[in-house]
mmCIF file of C-alpha atoms in Angstrom:
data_model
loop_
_atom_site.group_PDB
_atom_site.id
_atom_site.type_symbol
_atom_site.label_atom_id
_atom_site.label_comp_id
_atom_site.label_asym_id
_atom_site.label_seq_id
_atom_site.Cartn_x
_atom_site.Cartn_y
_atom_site.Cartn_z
ATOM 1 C CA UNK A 1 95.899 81.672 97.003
ATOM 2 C CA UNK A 2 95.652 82.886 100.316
ATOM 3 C CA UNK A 3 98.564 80.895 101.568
ATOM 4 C CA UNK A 4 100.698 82.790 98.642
ATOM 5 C CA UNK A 5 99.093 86.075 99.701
ATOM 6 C CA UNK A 6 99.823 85.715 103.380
ATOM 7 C CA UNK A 7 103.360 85.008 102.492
ATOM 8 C CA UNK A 8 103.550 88.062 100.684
ATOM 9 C CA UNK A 9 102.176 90.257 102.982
ATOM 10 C CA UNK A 10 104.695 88.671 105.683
ATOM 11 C CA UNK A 11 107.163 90.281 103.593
ATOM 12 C CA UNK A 12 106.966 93.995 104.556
ATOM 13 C CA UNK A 13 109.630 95.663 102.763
ATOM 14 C CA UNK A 14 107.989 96.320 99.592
ATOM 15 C CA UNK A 15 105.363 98.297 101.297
ATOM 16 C CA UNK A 16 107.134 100.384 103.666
ATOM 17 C CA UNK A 17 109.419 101.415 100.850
ATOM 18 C CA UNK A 18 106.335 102.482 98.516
ATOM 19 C CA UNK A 19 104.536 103.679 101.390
ATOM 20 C CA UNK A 20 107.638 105.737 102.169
ATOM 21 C CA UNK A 21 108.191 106.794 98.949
ATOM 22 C CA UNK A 22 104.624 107.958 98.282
ATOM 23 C CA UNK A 23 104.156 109.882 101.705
ATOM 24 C CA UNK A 24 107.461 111.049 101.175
ATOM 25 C CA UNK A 25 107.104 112.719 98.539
ATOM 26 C CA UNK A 26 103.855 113.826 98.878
ATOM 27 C CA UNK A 27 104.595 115.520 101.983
ATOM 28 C CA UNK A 28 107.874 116.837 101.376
ATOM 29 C CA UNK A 29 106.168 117.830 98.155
ATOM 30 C CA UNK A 30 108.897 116.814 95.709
ATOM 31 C CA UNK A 31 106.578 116.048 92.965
ATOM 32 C CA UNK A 32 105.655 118.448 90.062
ATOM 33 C CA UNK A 33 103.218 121.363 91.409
ATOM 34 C CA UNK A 34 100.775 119.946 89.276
ATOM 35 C CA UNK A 35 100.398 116.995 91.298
ATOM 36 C CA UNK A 36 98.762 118.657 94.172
ATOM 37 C CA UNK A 37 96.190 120.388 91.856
ATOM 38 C CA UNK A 38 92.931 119.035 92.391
ATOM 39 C CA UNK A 39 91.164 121.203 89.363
ATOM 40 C CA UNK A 40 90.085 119.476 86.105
ATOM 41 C CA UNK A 41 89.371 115.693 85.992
ATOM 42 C CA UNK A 42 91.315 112.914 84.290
ATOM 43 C CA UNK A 43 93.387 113.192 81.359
ATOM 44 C CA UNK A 44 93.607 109.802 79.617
ATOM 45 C CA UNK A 45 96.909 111.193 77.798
ATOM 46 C CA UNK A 46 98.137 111.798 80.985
ATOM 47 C CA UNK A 47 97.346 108.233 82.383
ATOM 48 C CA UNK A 48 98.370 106.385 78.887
ATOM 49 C CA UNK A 49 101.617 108.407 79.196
ATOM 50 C CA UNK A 50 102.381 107.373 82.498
ATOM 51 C CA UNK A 51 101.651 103.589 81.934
ATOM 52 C CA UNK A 52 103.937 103.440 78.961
ATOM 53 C CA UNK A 53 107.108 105.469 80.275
ATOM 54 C CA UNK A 54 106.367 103.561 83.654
ATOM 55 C CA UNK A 55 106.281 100.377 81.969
ATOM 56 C CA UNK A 56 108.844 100.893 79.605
ATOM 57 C CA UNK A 57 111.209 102.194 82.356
ATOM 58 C CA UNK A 58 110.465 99.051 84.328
ATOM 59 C CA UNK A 59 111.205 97.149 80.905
ATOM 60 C CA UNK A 60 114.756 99.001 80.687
ATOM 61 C CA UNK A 61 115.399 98.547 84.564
ATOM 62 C CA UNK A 62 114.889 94.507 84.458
ATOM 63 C CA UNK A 63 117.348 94.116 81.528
ATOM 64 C CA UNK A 64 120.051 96.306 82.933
ATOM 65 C CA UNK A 65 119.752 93.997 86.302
ATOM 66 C CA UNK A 66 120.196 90.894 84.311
ATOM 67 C CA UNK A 67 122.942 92.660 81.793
ATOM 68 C CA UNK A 68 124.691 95.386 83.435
ATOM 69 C CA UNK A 69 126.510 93.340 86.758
ATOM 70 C CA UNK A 70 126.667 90.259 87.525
ATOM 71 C CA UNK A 71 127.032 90.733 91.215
ATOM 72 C CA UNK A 72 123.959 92.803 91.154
ATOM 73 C CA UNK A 73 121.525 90.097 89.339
ATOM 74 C CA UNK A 74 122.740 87.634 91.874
ATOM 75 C CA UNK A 75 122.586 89.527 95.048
ATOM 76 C CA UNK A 76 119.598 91.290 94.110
ATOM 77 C CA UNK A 77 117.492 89.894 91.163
ATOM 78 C CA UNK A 78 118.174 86.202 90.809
ATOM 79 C CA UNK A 79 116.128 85.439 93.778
ATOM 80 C CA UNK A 80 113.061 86.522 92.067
ATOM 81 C CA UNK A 81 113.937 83.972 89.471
ATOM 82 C CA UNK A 82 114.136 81.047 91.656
ATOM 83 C CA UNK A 83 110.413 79.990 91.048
ATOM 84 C CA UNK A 84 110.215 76.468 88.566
ATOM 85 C CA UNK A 85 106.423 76.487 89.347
ATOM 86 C CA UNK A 86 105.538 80.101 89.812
ATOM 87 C CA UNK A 87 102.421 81.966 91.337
ATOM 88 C CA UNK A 88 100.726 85.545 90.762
ATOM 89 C CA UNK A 89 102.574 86.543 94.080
ATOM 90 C CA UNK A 90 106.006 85.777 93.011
ATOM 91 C CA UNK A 91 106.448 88.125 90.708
ATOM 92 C CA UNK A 92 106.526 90.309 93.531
ATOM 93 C CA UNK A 93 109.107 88.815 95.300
ATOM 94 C CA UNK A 94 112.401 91.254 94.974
ATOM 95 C CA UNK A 95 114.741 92.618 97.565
ATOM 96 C CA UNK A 96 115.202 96.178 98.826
ATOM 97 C CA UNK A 97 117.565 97.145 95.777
ATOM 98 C CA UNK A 98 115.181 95.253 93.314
ATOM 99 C CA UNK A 99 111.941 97.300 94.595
ATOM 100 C CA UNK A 100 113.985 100.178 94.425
ATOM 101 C CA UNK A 101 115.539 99.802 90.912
ATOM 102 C CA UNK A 102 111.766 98.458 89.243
ATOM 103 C CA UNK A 103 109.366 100.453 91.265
ATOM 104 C CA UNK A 104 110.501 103.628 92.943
ATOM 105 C CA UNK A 105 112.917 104.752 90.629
ATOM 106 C CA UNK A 106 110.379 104.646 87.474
ATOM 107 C CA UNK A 107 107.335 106.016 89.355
ATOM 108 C CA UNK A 108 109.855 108.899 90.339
ATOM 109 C CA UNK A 109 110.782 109.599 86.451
ATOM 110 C CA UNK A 110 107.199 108.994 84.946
ATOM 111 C CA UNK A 111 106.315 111.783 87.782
ATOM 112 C CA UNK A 112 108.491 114.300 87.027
ATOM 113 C CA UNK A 113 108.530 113.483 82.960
ATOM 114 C CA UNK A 114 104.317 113.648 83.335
ATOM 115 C CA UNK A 115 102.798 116.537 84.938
ATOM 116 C CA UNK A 116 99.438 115.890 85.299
ATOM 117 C CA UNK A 117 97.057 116.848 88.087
ATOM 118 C CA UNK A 118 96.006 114.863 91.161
ATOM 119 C CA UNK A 119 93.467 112.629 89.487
ATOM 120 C CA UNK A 120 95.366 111.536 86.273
#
């Protein structure tokens, strides 16, 4: 375990794009006004909401890597399917394009499809 988890960690890009993307646009706020409201508590509709259209986006945005180009799954997805005995970390092993097309682009359309407040 902590051999897989130190090789993850090794591999930075995954972070510094979230952590980019998060402080981004936080900052810059880009997010919903909603967002930086820190009235009301948590809204379980809110939070379901988000982890289905977040999940299903994710769903939609692995298929179109394997279906949509071929010289897209192999430059950028295939990797992650190199793994004949794989571990919890793997699954986390994309490139910059693949972090980009599974994580950042559906947190940015759950955010702006779910207005909810800061704790939701």
């Amino acid at each position: 375990f902590w051999v897989d988890a130190a090789g993850h960690l090794a591999q930075p890009e995954g972070f510094i794009l979230l952590g980019s993307y998060l402080a981004g646009t936080w900052m810059f706020r880009i997010m919903p006004e909603s967002y930086y409201s820190g009235t009301g508590g948590v809204n379980f509709l809110h939070v379901f909401l988000q982890l289905v259209i977040n999940d299903c986006l994710q769903t939609i945005m692995h298929l179109a890597e394997h279906k949509v180009s071929p010289a897209i799954y192999k430059s950028s997805h295939k990797p992650h399917h190199r793994f004949l005995n794989p571990k919890m970390f793997d699954a986390f092993n994309g490139s910059v394009t693949d972090t980009v097309c599974m994580i950042l682009f559906p947190l940015s359309v759950t955010a702006q499809l779910v207005h909810c407040n800061v704790w939701s």
